[in-house]
Short mmCIF file of C-alpha atoms and ligand atoms in Angstrom, two decimals:
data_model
loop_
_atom_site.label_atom_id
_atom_site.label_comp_id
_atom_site.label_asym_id
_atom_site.label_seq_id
_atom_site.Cartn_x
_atom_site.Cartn_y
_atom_site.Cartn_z
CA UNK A 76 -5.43 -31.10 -11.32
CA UNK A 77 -3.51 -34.49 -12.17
CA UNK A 78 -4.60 -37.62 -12.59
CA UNK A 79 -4.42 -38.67 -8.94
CA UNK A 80 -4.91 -36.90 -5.88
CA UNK A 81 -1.93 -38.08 -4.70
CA UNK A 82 0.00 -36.05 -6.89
CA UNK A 83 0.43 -31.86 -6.22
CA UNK A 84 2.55 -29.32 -6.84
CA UNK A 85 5.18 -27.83 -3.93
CA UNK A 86 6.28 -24.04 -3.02
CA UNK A 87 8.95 -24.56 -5.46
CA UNK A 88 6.63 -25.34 -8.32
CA UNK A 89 7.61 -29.06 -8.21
CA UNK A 90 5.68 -32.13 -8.89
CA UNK A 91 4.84 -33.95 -5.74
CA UNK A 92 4.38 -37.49 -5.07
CA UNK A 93 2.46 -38.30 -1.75
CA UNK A 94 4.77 -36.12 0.87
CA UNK A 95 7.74 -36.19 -1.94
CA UNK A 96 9.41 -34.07 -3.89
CA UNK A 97 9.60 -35.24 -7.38
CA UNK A 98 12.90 -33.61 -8.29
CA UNK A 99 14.47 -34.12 -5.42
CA UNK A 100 13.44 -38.41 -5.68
CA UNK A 101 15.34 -37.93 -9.44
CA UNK A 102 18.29 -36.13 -8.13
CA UNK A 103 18.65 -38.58 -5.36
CA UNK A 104 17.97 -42.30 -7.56
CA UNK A 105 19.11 -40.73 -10.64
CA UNK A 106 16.60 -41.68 -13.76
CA UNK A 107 14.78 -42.86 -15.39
CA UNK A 108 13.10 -43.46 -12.40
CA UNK A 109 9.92 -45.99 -11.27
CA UNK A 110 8.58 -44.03 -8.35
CA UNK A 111 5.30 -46.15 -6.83
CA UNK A 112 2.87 -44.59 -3.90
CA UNK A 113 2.66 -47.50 -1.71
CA UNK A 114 -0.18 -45.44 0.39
CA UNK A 115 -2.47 -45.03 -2.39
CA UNK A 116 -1.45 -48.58 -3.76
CA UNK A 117 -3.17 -49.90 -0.34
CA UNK A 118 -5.74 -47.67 -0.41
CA UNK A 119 -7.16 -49.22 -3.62
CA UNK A 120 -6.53 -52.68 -2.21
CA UNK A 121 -8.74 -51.64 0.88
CA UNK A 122 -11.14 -50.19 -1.55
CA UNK A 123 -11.62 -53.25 -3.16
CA UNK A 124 -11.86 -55.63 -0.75
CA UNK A 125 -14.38 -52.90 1.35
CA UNK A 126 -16.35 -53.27 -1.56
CA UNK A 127 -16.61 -56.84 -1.29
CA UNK A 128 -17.18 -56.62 2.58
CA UNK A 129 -20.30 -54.06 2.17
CA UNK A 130 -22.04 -55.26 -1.06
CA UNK A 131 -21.33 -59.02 -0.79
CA UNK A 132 -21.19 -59.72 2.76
CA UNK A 133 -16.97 -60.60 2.47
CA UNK A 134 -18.05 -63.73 0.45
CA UNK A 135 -15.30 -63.11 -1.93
CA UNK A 136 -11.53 -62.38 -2.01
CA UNK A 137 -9.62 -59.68 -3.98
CA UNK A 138 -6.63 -61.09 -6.20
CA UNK A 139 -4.19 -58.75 -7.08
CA UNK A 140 -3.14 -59.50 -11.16
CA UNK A 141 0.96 -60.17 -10.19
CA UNK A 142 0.89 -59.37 -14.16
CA UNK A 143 0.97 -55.38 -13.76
CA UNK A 144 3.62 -55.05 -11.65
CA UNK A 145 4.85 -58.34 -10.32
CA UNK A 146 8.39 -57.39 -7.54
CA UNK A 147 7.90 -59.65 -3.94
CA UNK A 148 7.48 -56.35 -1.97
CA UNK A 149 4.46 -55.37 -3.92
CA UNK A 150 3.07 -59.22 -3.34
CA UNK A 151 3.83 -58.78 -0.06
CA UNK A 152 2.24 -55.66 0.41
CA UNK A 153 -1.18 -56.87 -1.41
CA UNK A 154 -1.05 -59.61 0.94
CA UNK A 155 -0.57 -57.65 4.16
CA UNK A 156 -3.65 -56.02 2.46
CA UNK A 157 -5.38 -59.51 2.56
CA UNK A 158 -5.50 -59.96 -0.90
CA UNK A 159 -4.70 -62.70 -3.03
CA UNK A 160 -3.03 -62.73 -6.12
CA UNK A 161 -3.33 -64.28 -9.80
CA UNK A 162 -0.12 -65.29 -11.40
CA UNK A 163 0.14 -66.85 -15.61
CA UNK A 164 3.94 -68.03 -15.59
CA UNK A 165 6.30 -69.80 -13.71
CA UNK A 166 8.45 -66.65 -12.89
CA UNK A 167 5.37 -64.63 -11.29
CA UNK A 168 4.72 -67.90 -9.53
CA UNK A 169 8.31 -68.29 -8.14
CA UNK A 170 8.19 -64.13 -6.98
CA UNK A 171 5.73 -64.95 -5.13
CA UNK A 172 6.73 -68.26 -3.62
CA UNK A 173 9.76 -66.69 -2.67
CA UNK A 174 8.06 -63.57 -0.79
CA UNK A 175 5.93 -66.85 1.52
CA UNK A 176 3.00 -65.59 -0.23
CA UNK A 177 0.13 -67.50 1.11
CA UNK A 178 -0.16 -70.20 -1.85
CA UNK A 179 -3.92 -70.91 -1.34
CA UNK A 180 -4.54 -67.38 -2.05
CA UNK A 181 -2.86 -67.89 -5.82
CA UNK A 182 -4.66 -68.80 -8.83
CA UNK A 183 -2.45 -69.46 -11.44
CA UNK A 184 -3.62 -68.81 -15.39
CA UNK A 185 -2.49 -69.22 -18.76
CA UNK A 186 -3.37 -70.38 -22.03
CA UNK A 187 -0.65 -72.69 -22.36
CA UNK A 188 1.44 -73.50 -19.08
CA UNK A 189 4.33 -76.00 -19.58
CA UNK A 190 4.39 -79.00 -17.76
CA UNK A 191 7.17 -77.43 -15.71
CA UNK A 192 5.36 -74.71 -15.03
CA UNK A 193 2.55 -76.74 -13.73
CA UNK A 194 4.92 -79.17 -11.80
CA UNK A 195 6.49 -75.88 -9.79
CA UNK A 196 3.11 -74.67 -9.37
CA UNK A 197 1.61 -78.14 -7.79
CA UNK A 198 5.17 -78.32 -5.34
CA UNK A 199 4.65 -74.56 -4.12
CA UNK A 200 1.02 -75.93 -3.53
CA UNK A 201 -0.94 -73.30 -5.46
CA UNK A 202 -4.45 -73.15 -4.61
CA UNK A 203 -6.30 -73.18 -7.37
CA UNK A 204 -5.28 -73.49 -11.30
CA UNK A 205 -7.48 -72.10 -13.86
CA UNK A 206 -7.88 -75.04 -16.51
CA UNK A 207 -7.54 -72.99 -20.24
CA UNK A 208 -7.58 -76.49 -22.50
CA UNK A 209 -8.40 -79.96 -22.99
CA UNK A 210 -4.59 -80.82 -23.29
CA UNK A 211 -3.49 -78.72 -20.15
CA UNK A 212 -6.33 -80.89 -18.47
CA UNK A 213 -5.26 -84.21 -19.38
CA UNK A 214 -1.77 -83.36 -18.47
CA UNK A 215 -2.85 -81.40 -15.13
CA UNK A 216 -5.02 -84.98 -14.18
CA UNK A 217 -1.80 -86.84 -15.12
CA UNK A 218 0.85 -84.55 -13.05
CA UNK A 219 -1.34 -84.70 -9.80
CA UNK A 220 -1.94 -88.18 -10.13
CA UNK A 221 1.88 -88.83 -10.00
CA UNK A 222 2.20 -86.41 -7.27
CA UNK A 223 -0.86 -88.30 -5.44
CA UNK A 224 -3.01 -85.05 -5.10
CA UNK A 225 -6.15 -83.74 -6.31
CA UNK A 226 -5.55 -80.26 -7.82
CA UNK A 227 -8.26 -77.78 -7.34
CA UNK A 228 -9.36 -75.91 -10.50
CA UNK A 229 -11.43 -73.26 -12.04
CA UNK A 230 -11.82 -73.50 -16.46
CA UNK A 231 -11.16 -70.18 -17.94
CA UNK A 232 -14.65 -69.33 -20.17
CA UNK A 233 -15.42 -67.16 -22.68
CA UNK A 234 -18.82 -66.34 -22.27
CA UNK A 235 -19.20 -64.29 -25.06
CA UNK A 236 -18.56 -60.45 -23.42
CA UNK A 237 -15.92 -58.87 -25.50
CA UNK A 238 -15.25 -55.59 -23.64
CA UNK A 239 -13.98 -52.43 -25.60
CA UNK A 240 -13.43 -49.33 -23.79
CA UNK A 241 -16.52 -47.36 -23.94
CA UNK A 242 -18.11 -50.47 -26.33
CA UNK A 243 -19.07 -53.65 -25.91
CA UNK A 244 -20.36 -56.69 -27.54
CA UNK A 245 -22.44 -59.71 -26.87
CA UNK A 246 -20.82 -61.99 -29.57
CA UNK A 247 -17.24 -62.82 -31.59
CA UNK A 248 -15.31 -63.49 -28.44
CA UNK A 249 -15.02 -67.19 -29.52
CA UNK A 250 -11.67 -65.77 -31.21
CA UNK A 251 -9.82 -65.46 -28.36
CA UNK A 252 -6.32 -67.82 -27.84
CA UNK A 253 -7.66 -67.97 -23.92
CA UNK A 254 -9.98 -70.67 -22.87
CA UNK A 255 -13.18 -72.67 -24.20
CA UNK A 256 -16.35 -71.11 -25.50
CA UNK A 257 -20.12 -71.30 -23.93
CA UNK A 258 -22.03 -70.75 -27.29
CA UNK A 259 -20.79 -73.62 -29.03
CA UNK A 260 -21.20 -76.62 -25.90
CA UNK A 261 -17.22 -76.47 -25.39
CA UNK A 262 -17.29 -75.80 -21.83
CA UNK A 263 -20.32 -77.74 -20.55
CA UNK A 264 -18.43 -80.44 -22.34
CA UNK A 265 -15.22 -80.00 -20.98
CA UNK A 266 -16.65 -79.92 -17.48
CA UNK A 267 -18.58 -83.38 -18.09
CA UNK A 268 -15.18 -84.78 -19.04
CA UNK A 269 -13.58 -83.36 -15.78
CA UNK A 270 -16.05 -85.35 -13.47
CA UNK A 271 -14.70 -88.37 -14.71
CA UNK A 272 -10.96 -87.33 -13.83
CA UNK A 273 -9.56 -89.13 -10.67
CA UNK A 274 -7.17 -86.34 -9.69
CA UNK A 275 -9.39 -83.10 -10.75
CA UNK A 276 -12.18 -81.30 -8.31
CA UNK A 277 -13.90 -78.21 -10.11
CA UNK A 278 -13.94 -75.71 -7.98
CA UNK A 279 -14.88 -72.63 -10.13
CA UNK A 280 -15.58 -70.94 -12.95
CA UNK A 281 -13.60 -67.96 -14.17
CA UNK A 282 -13.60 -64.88 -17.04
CA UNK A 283 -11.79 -62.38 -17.70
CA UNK A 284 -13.66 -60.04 -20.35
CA UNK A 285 -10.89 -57.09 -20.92
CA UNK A 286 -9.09 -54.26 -19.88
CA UNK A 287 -9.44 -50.62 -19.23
CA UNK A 288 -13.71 -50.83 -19.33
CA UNK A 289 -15.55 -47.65 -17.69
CA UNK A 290 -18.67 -49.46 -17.71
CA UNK A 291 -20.50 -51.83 -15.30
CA UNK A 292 -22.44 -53.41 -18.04
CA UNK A 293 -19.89 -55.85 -19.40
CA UNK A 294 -19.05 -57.36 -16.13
CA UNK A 295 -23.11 -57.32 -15.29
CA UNK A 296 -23.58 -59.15 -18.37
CA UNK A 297 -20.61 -61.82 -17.55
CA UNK A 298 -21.99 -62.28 -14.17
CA UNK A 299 -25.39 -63.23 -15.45
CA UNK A 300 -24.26 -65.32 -18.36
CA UNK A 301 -21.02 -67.30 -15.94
CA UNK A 302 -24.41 -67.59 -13.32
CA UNK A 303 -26.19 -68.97 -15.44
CA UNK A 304 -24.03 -71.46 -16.77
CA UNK A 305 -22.99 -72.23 -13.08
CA UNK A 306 -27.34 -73.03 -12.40
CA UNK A 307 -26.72 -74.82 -15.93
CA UNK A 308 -24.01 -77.02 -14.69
CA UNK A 309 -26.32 -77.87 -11.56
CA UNK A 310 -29.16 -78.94 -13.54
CA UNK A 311 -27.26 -81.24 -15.66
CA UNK A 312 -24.30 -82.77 -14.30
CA UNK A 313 -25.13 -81.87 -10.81
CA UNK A 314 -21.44 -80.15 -10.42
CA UNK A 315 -21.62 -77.64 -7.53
CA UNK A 316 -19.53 -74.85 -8.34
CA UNK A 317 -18.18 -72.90 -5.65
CA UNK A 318 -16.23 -70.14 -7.34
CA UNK A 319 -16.95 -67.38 -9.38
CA UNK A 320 -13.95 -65.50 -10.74
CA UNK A 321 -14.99 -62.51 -12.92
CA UNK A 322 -11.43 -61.20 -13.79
CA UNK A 323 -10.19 -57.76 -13.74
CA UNK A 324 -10.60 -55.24 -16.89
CA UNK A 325 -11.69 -52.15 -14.76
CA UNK A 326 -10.56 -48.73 -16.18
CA UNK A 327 -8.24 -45.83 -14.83
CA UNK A 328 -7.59 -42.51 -15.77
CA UNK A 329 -4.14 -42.04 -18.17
CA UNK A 330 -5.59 -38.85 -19.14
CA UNK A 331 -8.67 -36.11 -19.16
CA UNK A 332 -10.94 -38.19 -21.16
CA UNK A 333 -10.80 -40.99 -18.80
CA UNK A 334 -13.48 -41.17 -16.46
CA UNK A 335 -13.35 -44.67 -14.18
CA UNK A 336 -16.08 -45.79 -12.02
CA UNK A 337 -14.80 -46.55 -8.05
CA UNK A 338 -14.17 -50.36 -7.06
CA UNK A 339 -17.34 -49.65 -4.77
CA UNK A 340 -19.66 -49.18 -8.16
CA UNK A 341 -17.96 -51.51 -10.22
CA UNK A 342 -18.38 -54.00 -7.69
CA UNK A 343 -21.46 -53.31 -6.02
CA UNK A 344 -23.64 -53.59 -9.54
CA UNK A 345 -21.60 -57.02 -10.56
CA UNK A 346 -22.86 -58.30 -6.91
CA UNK A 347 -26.50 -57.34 -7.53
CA UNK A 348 -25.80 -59.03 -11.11
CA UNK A 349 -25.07 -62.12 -9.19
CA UNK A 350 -27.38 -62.29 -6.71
CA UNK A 351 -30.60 -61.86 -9.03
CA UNK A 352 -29.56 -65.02 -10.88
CA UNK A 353 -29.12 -67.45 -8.29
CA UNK A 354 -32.27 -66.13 -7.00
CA UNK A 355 -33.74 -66.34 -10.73
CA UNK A 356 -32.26 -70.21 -10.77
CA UNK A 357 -32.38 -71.01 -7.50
CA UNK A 358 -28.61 -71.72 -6.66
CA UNK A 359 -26.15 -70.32 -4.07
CA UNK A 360 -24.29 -67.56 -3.84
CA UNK A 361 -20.56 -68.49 -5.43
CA UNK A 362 -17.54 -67.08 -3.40
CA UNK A 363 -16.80 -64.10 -5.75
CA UNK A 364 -13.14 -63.50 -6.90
CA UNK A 365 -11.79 -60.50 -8.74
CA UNK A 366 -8.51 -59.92 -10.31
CA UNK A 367 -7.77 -56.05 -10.75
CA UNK A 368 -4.26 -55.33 -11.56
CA UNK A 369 -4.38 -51.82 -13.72
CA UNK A 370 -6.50 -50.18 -11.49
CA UNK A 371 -4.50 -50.82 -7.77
CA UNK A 372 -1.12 -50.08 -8.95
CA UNK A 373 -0.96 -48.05 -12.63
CA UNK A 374 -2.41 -44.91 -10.85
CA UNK A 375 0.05 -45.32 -7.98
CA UNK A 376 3.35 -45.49 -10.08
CA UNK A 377 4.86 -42.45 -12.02
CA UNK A 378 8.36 -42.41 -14.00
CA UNK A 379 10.61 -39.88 -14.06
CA UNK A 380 12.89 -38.65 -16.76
CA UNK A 381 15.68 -36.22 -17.40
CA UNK A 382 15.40 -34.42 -20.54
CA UNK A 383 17.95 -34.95 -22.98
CA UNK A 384 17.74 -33.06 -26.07
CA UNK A 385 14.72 -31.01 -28.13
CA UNK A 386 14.64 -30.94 -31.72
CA UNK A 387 12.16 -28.23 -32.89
CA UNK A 388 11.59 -29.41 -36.79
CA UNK A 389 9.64 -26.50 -38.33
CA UNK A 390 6.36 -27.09 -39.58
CA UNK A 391 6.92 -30.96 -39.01
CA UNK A 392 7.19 -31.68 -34.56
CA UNK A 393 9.27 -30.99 -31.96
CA UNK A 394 10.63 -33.68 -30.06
CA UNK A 395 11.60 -34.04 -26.93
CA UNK A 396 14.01 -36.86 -25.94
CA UNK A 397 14.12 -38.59 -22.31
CA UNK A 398 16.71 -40.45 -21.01
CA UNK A 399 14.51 -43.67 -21.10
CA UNK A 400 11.55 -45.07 -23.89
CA UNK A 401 10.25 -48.42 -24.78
CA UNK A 402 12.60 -50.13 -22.34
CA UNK A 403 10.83 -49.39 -19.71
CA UNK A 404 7.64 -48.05 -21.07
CA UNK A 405 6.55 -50.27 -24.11
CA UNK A 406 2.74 -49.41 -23.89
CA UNK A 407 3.00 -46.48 -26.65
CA UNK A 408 5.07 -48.52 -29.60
CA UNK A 409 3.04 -51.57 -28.35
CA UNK A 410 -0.63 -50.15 -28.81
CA UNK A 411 -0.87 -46.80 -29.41
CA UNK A 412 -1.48 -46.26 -25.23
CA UNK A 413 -2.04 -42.76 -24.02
CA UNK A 414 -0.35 -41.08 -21.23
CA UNK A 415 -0.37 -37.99 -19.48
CA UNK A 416 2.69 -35.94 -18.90
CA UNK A 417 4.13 -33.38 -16.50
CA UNK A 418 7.76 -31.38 -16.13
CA UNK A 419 7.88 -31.99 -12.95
CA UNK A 420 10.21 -28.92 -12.15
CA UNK A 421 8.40 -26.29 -13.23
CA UNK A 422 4.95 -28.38 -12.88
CA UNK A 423 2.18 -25.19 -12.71
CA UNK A 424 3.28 -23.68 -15.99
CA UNK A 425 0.49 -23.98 -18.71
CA UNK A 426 0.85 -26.06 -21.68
CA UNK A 427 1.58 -23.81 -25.12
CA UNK A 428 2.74 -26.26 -27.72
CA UNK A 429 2.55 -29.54 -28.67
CA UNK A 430 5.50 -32.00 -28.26
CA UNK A 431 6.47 -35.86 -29.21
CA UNK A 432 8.68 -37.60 -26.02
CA UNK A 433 10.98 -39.82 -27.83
CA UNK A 434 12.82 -42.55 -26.05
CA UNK A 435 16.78 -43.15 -26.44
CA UNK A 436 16.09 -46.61 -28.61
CA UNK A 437 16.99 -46.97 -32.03
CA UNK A 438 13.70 -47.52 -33.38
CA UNK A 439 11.66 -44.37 -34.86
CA UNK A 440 8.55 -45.88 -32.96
CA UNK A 441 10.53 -45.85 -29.61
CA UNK A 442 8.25 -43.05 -28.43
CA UNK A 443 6.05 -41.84 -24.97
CA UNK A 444 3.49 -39.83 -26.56
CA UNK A 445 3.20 -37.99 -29.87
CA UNK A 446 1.88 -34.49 -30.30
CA UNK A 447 0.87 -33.53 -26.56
CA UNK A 448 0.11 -30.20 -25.19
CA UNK A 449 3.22 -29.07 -22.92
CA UNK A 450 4.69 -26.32 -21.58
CA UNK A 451 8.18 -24.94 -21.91
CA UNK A 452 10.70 -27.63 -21.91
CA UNK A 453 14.39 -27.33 -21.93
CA UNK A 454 17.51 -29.85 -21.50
CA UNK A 455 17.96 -31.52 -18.08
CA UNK A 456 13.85 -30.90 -17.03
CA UNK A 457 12.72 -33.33 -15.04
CA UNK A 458 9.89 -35.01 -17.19
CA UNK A 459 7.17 -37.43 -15.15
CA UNK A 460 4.67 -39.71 -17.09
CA UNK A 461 1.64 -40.51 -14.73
CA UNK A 462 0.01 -43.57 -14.54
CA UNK A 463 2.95 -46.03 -15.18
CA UNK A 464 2.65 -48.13 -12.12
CA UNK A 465 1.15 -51.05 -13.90
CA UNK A 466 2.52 -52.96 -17.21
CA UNK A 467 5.82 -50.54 -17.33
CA UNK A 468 8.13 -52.17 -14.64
CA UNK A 469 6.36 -55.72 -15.54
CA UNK A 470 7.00 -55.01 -19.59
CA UNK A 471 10.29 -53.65 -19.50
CA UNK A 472 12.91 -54.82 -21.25
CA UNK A 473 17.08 -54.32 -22.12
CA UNK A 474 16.86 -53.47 -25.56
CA UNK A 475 20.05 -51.80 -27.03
CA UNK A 476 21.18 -53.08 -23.48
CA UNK A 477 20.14 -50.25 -21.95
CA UNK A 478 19.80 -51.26 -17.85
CA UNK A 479 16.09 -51.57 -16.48
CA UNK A 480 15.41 -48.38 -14.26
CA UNK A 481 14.66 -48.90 -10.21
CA UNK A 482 11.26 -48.57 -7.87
CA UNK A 483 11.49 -46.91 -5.35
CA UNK A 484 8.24 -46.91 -2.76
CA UNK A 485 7.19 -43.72 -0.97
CA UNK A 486 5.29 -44.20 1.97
CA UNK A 487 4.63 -41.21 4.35
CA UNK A 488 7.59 -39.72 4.84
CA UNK A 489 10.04 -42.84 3.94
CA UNK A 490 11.27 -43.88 0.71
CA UNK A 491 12.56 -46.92 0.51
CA UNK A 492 14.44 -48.96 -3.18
CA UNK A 493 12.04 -52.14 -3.79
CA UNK A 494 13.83 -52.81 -6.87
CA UNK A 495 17.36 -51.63 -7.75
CA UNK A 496 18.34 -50.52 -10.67
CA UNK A 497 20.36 -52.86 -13.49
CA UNK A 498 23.91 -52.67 -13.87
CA UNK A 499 25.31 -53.48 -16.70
CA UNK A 500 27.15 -56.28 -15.69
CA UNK A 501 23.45 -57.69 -14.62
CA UNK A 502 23.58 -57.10 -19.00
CA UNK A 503 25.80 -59.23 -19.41
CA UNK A 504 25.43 -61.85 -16.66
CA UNK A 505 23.99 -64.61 -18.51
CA UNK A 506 26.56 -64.36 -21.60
CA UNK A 507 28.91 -67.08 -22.08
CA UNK A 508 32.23 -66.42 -24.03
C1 LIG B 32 -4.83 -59.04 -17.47
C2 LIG B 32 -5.67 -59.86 -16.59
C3 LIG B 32 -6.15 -59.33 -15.38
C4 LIG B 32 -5.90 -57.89 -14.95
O1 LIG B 32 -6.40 -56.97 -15.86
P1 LIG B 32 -6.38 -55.41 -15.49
O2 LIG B 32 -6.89 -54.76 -16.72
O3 LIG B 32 -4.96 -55.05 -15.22
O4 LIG B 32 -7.25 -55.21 -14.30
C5 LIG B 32 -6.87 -60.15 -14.56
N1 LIG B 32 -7.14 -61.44 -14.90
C6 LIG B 32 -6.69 -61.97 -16.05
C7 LIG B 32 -6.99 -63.39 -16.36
C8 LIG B 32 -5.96 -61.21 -16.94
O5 LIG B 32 -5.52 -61.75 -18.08
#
């Protein structure tokens, strides 16, 4: 009935949350509220890396993307999942140093890391960066040569795949800020002037195509172009690349019209991608790396609201203000994204008119969702949005100084706070009189 079977409706007509009562989680934290199902947050890691197990003989590791929803307990959990994890700044890096992530399991992106950035990244001993530039090489070469290491790396391609949902195309991807382009010779030439570098080994190659994509096609069609640049590279410079790193992109459900495919089939037809073009070219099987982040943890996370205030303005809307907005939930005001939304006290009732969720910012775009079918709401409702665990927590901000909401993890029967929620002297910490 909701976008995750993890989420149900109680004798009392409340929204549930694994074994937890929605209403009761608000009453007890207060909102707005992050609420994240750790269960079904492991379950998709397991799903994932199954899917590498069965349909690529385990030849491959499953990075979690730190970007949509980077806290250490999360990094710890996707590692006691035996995952590894992506990171594209210095603070995801430092979460996860600090939670002992394993630091050969990181891969650290980024279309233009400072040379701090890539100093703390070669001290924590990160295990493989992914090269975007010429510049960034140079200085990369430069850094480890001081440090008297050789730095493991992977360039960041664009092979020419630029995945819409439901759409894609083959071409126009070479405008994209993030790394260097096949069609033009970039690449092949940036990896000839790599081989000369005394502190550089290519490792891999790596792509990231785009986000929220229901089809298999795209990331078919990246495999087979990345392999054959990989039997490409063979031929001509005789570089032996080990990694493949296709990137995440793969699609979730935010509402009725979203239907995903399961890690299994997303995965399973990339692998047979692969393996008919080293057969095809005659090369080995790369180690295969994804990077999901949407998928594992937006369907697990929900955020909870108390209603506020509805202004019924005839013939124009009616809107319905929450006691939160583009703080903590910038995806709407940012690009339009769709969400799917349930008052979580009185969570059977049909829907019988349409309403706009406004935030509390002052900003007439600070809204949640404009013009959706709801039931009956009245002041102090509990109001949940589904499908916020990823790029909500990881995109908040304190605009009008308003505090950032806490997580708090459900997990069987426990709850447990994994990040608290902002005072406001945590506002004002950094001011200086
Ligand atoms: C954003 C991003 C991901 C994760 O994308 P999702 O859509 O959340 O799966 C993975 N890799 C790279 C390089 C990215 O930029």
């Amino acid at each position: 009935m909701f976008n995750s079977d993890n989420l149900s409706i109680n004798e009392n007509n409340h929204l549930t949350i694994g074994t937890h009562d929605t209403v009761a989680l608000a009453k007890e934290y207060g909102t707005p509220l992050y609420v994240l199902d750790e269960d079904l947050m492991r379950k998709h890691c397991r799903d994932y890396k199954e899917a590498i197990d069965k349909y690529y003989s385990g030849n491959g590791l499953i990075l979690f993307a730190s970007k949509a929803l980077c806290t250490m307990y999360t990094a710890n959990l996707a590692e006691s999942e035996g995952l590894g994890a992506d990171v594209v700044s210095g603070g995801e890096l430092y979460t996860l140093y600090k939670a002992a992530f394993p630091m050969d399991k990181v891969f650290f992106h980024g279309n233009n890391k400072t040379q701090s950035e890539i100093e703390l990244a070669i001290h924590c001993g990160v295990g493989h960066i992914v090269v975007d530039n010429k510049y960034e090489l140079d200085l990369l070469n430069d850094i480890a040569k001081e440090k008297g290491i050789i730095q493991k790396i992977l360039f960041r391609i664009k092979p020419g795949i630029d995945a819409h949902t439901h759409d894609f195309v083959k071409t126009g991807q070479i405008d994209s800020k993030f790394g260097v382009a096949l069609e033009n010779g970039e690449a092949f030439e940036i990896h000839k002037y790599a081989t000369t570098l005394s502190n550089i080994q290519v490792d891999g190659v790596h792509c990231h195509i785009g986000s929220q994509i229901f089809e298999f096609e795209p990331f078919c069609e990246a495999a087979k172009v990345m392999m054959n640049f990989i039997a490409d590279l063979k031929a001509k410079l005789s570089l032996k690349i080990k990694i493949l790193n296709l990137g995440g992109g793969f699609g979730i459900k935010y509402d009725s019209t979203d239907d995903p495919l399961t890690p299994a089939e997303y995965i399973k037809k990339t692998a047979e991608a692969v393996k008919k073009v080293a057969m095809e070219r005659n090369i080995d099987l790369p180690y295969l790396v994804f990077e999901p982040g949407r998928s594992i943890v937006a369907p697990a996370g929900i955020t909870l609201y108390t209603v506020g205030g509805v202004k019924e303005i005839e013939n124009v809307r009616t809107y319905v203000s929450v006691d939160g907005g583009m703080g903590d939930n910038p995806r709407y005001i940012l690009y339009g994204a769709k969400y799917s939304a349930v008052v979580a006290n009185n969570a059977g009732a049909k829907p019988i008119a349409p309403v706009t969720i406004a935030g509390k910012c002052c900003e007439s775009g600070d809204l949640i969702q404009e013009n959706i079918m709801m039931p009956e709401i009245k002041v102090g409702d509990t109001l949940a949005i589904l499908a916020t665990g990823a790029y909500n927590y990881s995109m908040a901000s304190n605009y009008n100084r308003i505090p950032r909401p806490p997580i708090v993890a459900v997990k069987g029967n426990e709850k447990k706070v994994i990040v608290k929620r902002e005072t406001y002297d945590d506002i004002i910490r950094n001011d200086v009189l």
